[in-house]
Coordinates of C-alpha atoms in Angstrom, one line a residue:
Chain A
X2 CA 82.4 88.9 65.6
X3 CA 83.7 91.2 68.3
X4 CA 86.7 89.9 70.1
X5 CA 88.8 91.1 73.0
X6 CA 92.3 89.6 72.9
X7 CA 94.2 89.5 76.2
X8 CA 97.9 88.8 76.4
X9 CA 99.9 87.2 77.7
X10 CA 98.0 84.1 78.7
X11 CA 100.4 83.3 81.5
X12 CA 103.0 85.2 83.3
X13 CA 105.4 84.0 86.0
X14 CA 107.4 86.6 87.9
X15 CA 109.6 86.9 90.9
X16 CA 108.1 88.7 93.8
X17 CA 109.0 92.4 93.5
X18 CA 109.0 92.4 89.7
X19 CA 106.5 94.3 87.7
X20 CA 103.7 92.7 85.6
X21 CA 101.5 94.0 82.8
X22 CA 98.6 92.5 81.0
X23 CA 97.1 93.9 77.8
X24 CA 93.6 93.8 76.2
X25 CA 93.0 94.7 72.6
X26 CA 89.5 94.9 71.0
X27 CA 88.6 94.6 67.4
X28 CA 86.0 97.3 67.8
X29 CA 85.7 100.5 69.8
X30 CA 84.5 100.0 73.3
X31 CA 82.2 102.2 75.4
X32 CA 84.0 101.0 78.5
X33 CA 86.2 98.3 79.9
X34 CA 86.2 96.5 83.2
X35 CA 88.9 94.6 85.0
X36 CA 88.3 91.6 87.3
X37 CA 90.6 89.5 89.4
X38 CA 90.0 85.8 90.1
X39 CA 92.0 84.1 92.8
X40 CA 92.7 80.4 92.3
X41 CA 89.5 78.5 93.2
X42 CA 87.6 81.7 93.6
X43 CA 85.2 83.8 91.6
X44 CA 85.9 87.0 89.6
X45 CA 85.9 90.1 91.6
X46 CA 85.5 93.6 90.1
X47 CA 88.6 95.8 90.2
X48 CA 87.8 98.9 88.1
X49 CA 85.9 100.3 85.2
X50 CA 87.4 102.7 82.6
X51 CA 85.1 104.9 80.5
X52 CA 87.0 107.9 79.1
X53 CA 89.5 107.9 76.2
X54 CA 93.0 107.9 77.6
X55 CA 91.8 107.4 81.2
X56 CA 94.4 106.3 83.8
X57 CA 93.3 105.0 87.2
X58 CA 95.4 103.8 90.1
X59 CA 94.7 101.5 93.0
X60 CA 97.8 101.3 95.2
X61 CA 100.3 99.3 93.1
X62 CA 97.8 98.7 90.2
X63 CA 97.6 101.1 87.3
X64 CA 94.9 100.8 84.7
X65 CA 94.9 102.5 81.3
X66 CA 92.3 102.9 78.6
X67 CA 93.7 103.7 75.1
X68 CA 93.0 106.9 73.3
X69 CA 91.0 105.1 70.6
X70 CA 89.1 103.1 73.3
X71 CA 90.2 99.8 71.7
X72 CA 92.9 98.7 74.2
X73 CA 93.6 98.7 77.8
X74 CA 96.3 97.6 80.2
X75 CA 96.7 96.7 83.8
X76 CA 100.2 97.2 85.3
X77 CA 101.2 95.9 88.8
X78 CA 104.3 97.4 90.3
X79 CA 106.4 95.3 92.6
X80 CA 104.3 92.2 92.6
X81 CA 103.4 90.4 95.8
X82 CA 102.3 86.8 96.4
X83 CA 98.8 88.2 97.1
X84 CA 98.6 89.3 93.5
X85 CA 98.5 85.7 92.3
X86 CA 95.4 85.0 90.2
X87 CA 93.8 85.5 86.8
X88 CA 93.1 89.0 85.6
X89 CA 90.3 89.4 83.1
X90 CA 89.3 92.4 81.1
X91 CA 85.8 92.7 79.8
X92 CA 84.9 95.3 77.2
X93 CA 81.5 96.6 76.2
X94 CA 80.9 97.3 72.5
X95 CA 80.2 100.9 71.9
X96 CA 77.2 99.8 69.7
X97 CA 75.8 97.2 72.0
X98 CA 75.2 97.8 75.7
X99 CA 73.8 94.5 76.7
X100 CA 76.8 92.2 76.9
X101 CA 80.3 92.2 78.0
X102 CA 83.0 90.6 75.8
X103 CA 85.5 88.9 78.0
X104 CA 89.1 88.4 77.4
X105 CA 90.5 84.9 78.2
X106 CA 92.4 86.2 81.1
X107 CA 96.1 86.4 82.1
X108 CA 97.1 84.0 84.9
X109 CA 99.8 85.5 87.1
X110 CA 102.1 83.3 89.3
X111 CA 104.5 85.0 91.7
X112 CA 107.5 83.3 93.1
X113 CA 108.3 84.4 96.7
Chain B
X26 CA 74.0 91.1 102.8
X27 CA 75.1 87.8 101.1
X28 CA 75.5 89.2 97.6
X29 CA 75.0 86.4 95.0
X30 CA 74.4 82.9 96.4
X31 CA 74.4 79.8 94.2
X32 CA 73.8 76.2 95.0
X33 CA 75.0 73.5 95.0
X34 CA 78.8 74.2 95.2
X35 CA 79.7 70.8 94.0
X36 CA 77.7 68.2 92.0
X37 CA 78.5 65.0 90.2
X38 CA 76.0 63.9 87.6
X39 CA 75.7 60.9 85.4
X40 CA 75.3 61.4 81.7
X41 CA 71.6 62.0 80.9
X42 CA 70.6 63.1 84.4
X43 CA 69.0 66.5 85.0
X44 CA 69.7 69.1 87.5
X45 CA 69.0 72.7 88.4
X46 CA 71.5 75.2 89.6
X47 CA 69.9 77.8 91.9
X48 CA 71.0 81.4 92.2
X49 CA 69.7 84.3 94.3
X50 CA 70.9 87.8 94.8
X51 CA 69.9 90.2 97.5
X52 CA 71.2 93.4 96.0
X53 CA 67.9 94.3 94.2
X54 CA 69.7 93.9 90.9
X55 CA 67.7 93.9 87.6
X56 CA 70.1 91.8 85.5
X57 CA 71.3 88.3 86.2
X58 CA 73.7 86.0 84.3
X59 CA 74.9 82.5 84.0
X60 CA 78.5 81.9 82.9
X61 CA 80.5 78.8 82.5
X62 CA 84.3 78.7 82.9
X63 CA 86.5 76.1 81.3
X64 CA 90.4 76.0 81.3
X65 CA 91.7 78.2 78.5
X66 CA 88.2 79.4 77.5
X67 CA 87.6 82.2 79.9
X68 CA 84.1 83.1 80.9
X69 CA 81.4 82.3 78.4
X70 CA 77.9 83.6 78.8
X71 CA 75.2 80.9 78.8
X72 CA 72.0 82.9 79.4
X73 CA 71.1 86.2 80.9
X74 CA 68.1 88.1 82.1
X75 CA 68.2 91.8 81.6
X76 CA 65.2 92.3 83.9
X77 CA 62.6 90.3 85.6
X78 CA 60.4 88.5 83.1
X79 CA 63.0 88.4 80.3
X80 CA 65.7 85.9 79.4
X81 CA 68.0 85.8 76.4
X82 CA 70.6 83.4 75.0
X83 CA 74.3 84.1 75.4
X84 CA 77.2 82.6 73.6
X85 CA 76.7 78.9 74.6
X86 CA 73.0 78.3 75.4
X87 CA 72.7 74.8 73.9
X88 CA 71.8 72.1 76.4
X89 CA 70.6 74.7 79.0
X90 CA 67.4 76.3 80.1
X91 CA 66.9 79.2 82.5
X92 CA 64.1 80.6 84.6
X93 CA 63.9 84.1 86.1
X94 CA 61.7 83.1 88.9
X95 CA 61.4 86.6 90.3
X96 CA 63.7 89.6 90.7
X97 CA 66.0 87.8 93.1
X98 CA 66.3 84.3 91.6
X99 CA 67.7 83.0 88.3
X100 CA 68.0 79.2 87.9
X101 CA 69.9 77.2 85.3
X102 CA 68.7 73.8 84.3
X103 CA 70.5 71.0 82.5
X104 CA 67.8 68.7 81.1
X105 CA 70.1 65.9 80.0
X106 CA 73.6 66.4 81.2
X107 CA 76.6 65.6 78.9
X108 CA 80.3 65.3 79.8
X109 CA 80.9 68.4 77.7
X110 CA 78.9 70.3 80.4
X111 CA 81.5 69.5 83.0
X112 CA 82.6 73.0 84.1
X113 CA 82.5 75.6 86.7
X114 CA 79.3 77.7 86.6
X115 CA 79.0 81.2 87.9
X116 CA 75.9 83.1 88.5
X117 CA 76.2 86.9 88.4
X118 CA 74.2 90.0 88.7
X119 CA 74.3 93.8 88.2
X120 CA 71.9 96.6 88.6
X121 CA 71.9 97.2 84.9
X122 CA 74.0 96.2 81.9
X123 CA 77.2 98.2 81.9
X124 CA 77.6 98.3 85.7
X125 CA 79.8 96.2 88.0
X126 CA 79.1 92.5 87.8
X127 CA 78.9 90.6 91.1
X128 CA 79.6 86.9 90.9
X129 CA 78.6 84.0 93.1
X130 CA 81.2 81.7 94.4
X131 CA 80.7 79.1 91.6
X132 CA 79.3 75.6 91.2
X133 CA 81.7 72.8 90.2
X134 CA 79.8 70.4 88.1
X135 CA 81.2 67.1 86.8
X136 CA 79.3 64.9 84.4
X137 CA 80.5 61.3 84.1

């Protein structure tokens, strides 16, 4: 079945270092969404990417959607302790618009 | 505007007991979802309701039932709780499949 693989599973960085998480789908996606979940909290929507090769920025966060619409990345520049949490990608199969396929998430820890 | 509200927040059940998780959204969304989240397993879809009057199974429906009571409310029932159902449960909604998903704050369920 369709899978969205997300790597790494965990990342531990020093405050100020950069961080990247990657999502790779086994099938072409119509769009991909990114969510952040703080420890003990609930997932909160960050962004949606729709177009091939799309790049979107939110302050220190940069989101990319691959040209083939099978992969995506989230890059955080100069991490801060407020970035701590788990980042999930969720891709929607180009052939099935009912369900999102979730990656397992990347948990980010930031040392002050 | 409370968004997605789910109750209870915490519950301990004995094996074999039944309970219902309640969820309501005030965003006039058509679609509602129940997810469970377990360590290392990401978010797994239990059931969803694409619109009022319809419900469909997700990835892990066994042991659960749902009711879309009206457009606002979507409940999840455990008829005979098992320790394997110990998890964090999230209710979520969106205006239609493909759009931003809004999550409730979660319900921590322990079955002993």
